[in-house]
mmCIF file of C-alpha atoms in Angstrom:
data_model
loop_
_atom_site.group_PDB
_atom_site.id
_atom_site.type_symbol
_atom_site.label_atom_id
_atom_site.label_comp_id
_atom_site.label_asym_id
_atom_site.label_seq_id
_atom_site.Cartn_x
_atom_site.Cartn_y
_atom_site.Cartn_z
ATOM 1 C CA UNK A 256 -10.227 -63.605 -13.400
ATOM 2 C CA UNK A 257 -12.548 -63.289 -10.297
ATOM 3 C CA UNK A 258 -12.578 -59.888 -8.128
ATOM 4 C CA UNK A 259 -12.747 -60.494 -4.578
ATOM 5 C CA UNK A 260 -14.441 -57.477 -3.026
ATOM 6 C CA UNK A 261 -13.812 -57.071 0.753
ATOM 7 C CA UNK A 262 -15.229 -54.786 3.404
ATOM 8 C CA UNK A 263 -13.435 -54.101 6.487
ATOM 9 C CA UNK A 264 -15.484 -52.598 9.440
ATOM 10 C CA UNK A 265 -13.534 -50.720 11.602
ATOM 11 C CA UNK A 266 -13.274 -52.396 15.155
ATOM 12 C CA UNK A 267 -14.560 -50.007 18.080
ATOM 13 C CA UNK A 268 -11.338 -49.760 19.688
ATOM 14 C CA UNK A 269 -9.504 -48.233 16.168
ATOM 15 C CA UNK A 270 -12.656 -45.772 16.162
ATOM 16 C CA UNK A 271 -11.318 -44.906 19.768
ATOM 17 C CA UNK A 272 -7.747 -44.445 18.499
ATOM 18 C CA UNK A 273 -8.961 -42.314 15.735
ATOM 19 C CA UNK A 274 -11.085 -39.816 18.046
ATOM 20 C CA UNK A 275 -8.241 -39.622 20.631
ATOM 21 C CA UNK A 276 -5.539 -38.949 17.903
ATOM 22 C CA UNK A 277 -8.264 -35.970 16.326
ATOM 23 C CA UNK A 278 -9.221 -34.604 19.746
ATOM 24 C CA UNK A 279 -4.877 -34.550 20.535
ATOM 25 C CA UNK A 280 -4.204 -32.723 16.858
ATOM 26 C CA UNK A 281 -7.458 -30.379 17.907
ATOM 27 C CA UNK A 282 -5.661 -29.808 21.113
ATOM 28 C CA UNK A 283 -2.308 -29.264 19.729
ATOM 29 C CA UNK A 284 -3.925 -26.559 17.397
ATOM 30 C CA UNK A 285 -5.475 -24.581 20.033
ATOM 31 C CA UNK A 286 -2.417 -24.610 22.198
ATOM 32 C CA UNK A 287 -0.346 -23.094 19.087
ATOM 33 C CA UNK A 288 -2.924 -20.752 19.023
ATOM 34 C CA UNK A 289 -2.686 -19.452 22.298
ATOM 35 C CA UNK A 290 1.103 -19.170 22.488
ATOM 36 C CA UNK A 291 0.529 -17.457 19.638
ATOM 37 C CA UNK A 292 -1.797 -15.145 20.861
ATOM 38 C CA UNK A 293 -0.252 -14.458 24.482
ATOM 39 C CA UNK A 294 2.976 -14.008 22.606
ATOM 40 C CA UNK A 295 1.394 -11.222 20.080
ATOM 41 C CA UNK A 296 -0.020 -9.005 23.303
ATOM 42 C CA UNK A 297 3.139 -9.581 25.401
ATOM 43 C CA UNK A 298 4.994 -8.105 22.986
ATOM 44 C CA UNK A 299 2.579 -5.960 21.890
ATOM 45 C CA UNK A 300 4.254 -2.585 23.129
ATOM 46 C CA UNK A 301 7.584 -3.724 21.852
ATOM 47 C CA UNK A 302 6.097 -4.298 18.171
ATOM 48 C CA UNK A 303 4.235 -0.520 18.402
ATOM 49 C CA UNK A 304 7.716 0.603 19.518
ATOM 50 C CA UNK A 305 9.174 -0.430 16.534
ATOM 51 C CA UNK A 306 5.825 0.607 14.459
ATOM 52 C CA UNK A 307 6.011 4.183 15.779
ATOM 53 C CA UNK A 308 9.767 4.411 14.972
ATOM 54 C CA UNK A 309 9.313 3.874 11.724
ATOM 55 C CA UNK A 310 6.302 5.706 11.120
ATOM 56 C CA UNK A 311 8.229 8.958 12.221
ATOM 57 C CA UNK A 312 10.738 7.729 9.416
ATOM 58 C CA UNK A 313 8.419 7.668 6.662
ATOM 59 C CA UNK A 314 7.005 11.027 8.172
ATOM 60 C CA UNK A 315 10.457 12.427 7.589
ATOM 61 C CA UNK A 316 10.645 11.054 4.077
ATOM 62 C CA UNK A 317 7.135 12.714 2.988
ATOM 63 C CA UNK A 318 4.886 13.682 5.615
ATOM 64 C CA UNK A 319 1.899 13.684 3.786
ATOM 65 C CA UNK A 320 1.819 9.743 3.412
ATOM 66 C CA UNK A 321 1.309 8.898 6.993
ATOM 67 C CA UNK A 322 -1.379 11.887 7.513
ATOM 68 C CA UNK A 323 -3.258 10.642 4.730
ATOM 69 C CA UNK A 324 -3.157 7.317 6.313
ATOM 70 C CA UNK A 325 -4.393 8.257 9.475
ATOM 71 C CA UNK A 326 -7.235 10.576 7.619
ATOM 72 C CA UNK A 327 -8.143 8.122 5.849
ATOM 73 C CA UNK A 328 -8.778 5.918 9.217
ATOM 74 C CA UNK A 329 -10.609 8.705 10.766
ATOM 75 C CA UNK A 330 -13.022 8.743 7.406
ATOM 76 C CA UNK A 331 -13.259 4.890 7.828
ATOM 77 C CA UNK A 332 -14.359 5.324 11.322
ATOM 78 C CA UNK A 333 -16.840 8.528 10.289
ATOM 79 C CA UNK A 334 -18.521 6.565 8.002
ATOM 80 C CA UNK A 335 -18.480 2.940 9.440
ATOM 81 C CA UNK A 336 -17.774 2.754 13.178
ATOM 82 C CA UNK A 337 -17.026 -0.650 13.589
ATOM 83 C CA UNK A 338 -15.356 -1.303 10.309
ATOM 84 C CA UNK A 339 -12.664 1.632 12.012
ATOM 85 C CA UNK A 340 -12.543 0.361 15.546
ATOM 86 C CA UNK A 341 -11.572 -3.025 13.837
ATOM 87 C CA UNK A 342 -8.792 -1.364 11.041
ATOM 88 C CA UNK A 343 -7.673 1.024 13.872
ATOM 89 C CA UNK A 344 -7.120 -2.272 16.430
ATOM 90 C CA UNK A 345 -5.685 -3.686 12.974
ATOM 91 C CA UNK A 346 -3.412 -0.817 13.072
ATOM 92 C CA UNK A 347 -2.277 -1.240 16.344
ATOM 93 C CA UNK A 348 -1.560 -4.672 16.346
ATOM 94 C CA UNK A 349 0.321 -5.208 13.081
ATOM 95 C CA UNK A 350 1.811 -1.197 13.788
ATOM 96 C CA UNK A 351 5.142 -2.142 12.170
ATOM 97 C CA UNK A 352 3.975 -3.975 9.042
ATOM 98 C CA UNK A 353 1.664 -0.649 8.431
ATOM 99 C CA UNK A 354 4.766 1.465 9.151
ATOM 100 C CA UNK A 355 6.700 -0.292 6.973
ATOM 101 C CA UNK A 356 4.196 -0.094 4.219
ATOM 102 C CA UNK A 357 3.887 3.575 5.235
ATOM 103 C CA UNK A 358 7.930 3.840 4.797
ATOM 104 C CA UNK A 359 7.967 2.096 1.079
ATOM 105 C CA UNK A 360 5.278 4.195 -0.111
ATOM 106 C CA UNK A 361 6.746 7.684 1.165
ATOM 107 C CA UNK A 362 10.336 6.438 -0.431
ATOM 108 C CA UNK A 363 8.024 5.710 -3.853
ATOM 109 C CA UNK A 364 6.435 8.729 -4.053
ATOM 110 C CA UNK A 365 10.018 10.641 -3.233
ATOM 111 C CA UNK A 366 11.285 8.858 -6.114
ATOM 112 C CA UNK A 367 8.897 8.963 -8.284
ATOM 113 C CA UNK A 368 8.818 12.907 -7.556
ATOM 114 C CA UNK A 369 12.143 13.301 -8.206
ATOM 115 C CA UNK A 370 12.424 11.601 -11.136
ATOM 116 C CA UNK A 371 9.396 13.538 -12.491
ATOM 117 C CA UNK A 372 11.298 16.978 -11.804
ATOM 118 C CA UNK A 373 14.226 15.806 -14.161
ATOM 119 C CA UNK A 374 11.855 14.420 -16.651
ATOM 120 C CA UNK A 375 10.414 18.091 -16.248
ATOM 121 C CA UNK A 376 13.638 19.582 -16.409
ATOM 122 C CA UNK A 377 14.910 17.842 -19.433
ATOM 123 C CA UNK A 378 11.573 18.528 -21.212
ATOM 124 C CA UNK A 379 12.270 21.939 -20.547
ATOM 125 C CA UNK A 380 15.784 22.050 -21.700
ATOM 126 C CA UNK A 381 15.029 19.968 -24.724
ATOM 127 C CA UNK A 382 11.650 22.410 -26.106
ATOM 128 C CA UNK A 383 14.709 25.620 -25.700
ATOM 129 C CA UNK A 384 16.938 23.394 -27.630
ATOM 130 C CA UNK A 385 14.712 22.665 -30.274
ATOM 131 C CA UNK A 386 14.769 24.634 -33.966
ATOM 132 C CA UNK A 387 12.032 26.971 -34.257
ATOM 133 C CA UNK A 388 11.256 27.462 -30.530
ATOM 134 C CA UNK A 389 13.562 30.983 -30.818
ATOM 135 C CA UNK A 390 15.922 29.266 -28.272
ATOM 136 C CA UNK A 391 14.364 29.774 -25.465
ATOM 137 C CA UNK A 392 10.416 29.620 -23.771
ATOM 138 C CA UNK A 393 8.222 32.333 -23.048
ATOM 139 C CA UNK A 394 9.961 34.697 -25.584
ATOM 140 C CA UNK A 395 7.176 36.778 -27.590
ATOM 141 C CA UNK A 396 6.937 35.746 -31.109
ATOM 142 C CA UNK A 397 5.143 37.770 -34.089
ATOM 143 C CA UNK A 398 4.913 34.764 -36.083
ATOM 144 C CA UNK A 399 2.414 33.293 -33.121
ATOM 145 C CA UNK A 400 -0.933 34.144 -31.697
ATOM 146 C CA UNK A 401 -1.440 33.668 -28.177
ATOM 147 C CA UNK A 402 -4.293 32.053 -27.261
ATOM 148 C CA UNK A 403 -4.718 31.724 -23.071
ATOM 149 C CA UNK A 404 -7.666 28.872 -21.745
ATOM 150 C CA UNK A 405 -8.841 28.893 -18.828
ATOM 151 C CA UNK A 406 -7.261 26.332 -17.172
ATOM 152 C CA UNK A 407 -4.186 28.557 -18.379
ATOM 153 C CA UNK A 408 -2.894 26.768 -21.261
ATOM 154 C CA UNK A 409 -1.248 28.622 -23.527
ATOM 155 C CA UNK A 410 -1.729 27.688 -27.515
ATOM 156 C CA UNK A 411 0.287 29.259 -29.790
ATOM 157 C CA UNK A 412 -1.102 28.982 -33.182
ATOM 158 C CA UNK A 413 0.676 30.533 -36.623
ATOM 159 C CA UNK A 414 0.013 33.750 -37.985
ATOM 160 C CA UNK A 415 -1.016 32.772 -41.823
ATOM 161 C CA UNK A 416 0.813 34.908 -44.000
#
């Protein structure tokens, strides 16, 4: 079998056709871009609105996740001014996505909180409940010495008889 190789040149008008459909996709981009754009600042103050509302809801969960935030940004901007012009603008900007971050984070750390207290709690309640404790913590016991760190731990270690 013989292979027929063929070359096709491309005529100048379809190189026209092909820079005047790049240039209209190019044009098409920018013009998404700008709606975009003017649609992000015109609503700008309603999308802080929102951002500020539910910042003062994660503030009410656990204040100190929002202050830590906003610490932190002030550090950012101590250290590298332009680096916290740009993630304070940042903030601005995209104010609700931060707040809701802000919002999840507080609820977390509420939950997590809590459900370290019960752990704590039924720790507690289980070291009273157990057989040679004397039924209850903190009661002095002979048998034990009483050795205090001092980082305050408290070892009890058994008397040898």
């Amino acid at each position: 079998m013989t292979q027929r190789y063929t070359t096709a040149r491309p005529s100048l008008g379809s190189a026209i056709v092909g820079l005047l459909v790049f240039a209209l996709i190019i044009y098409g981009l920018f013009r998404i871009a700008a709606f975009t754009v003017s649609t992000l600042v015109s609503g700008l103050p309603f999308f802080f609105g929102i951002g500020l509302i539910v910042a003062a809801a994660a503030y009410y969960v656990d204040k100190r996740v929002p202050v830590d935030f906003v610490n932190w940004l002030g550090k950012t901007f101590t250290e590298n001014p332009f680096k916290g012009i740009v993630l304070g603008a940042a903030t601005v900007v995209f104010a609700p996505f931060v707040a809701f971050y802000l919002l999840g984070k507080a609820l977390l750390l509420k939950k997590v909180k809590s459900a370290v207290g019960d752990m704590q709690q039924r720790a507690a309640e289980q070291m009273r409940n157990q057989p040679g404790m004397g039924g209850a913590i903190g009661v002095d016991d002979s048998d034990f010495t009483e050795v205090k760190r001092d980082d305050g731990l408290v070892i009890r270690i058994p008397k040898e008889e």
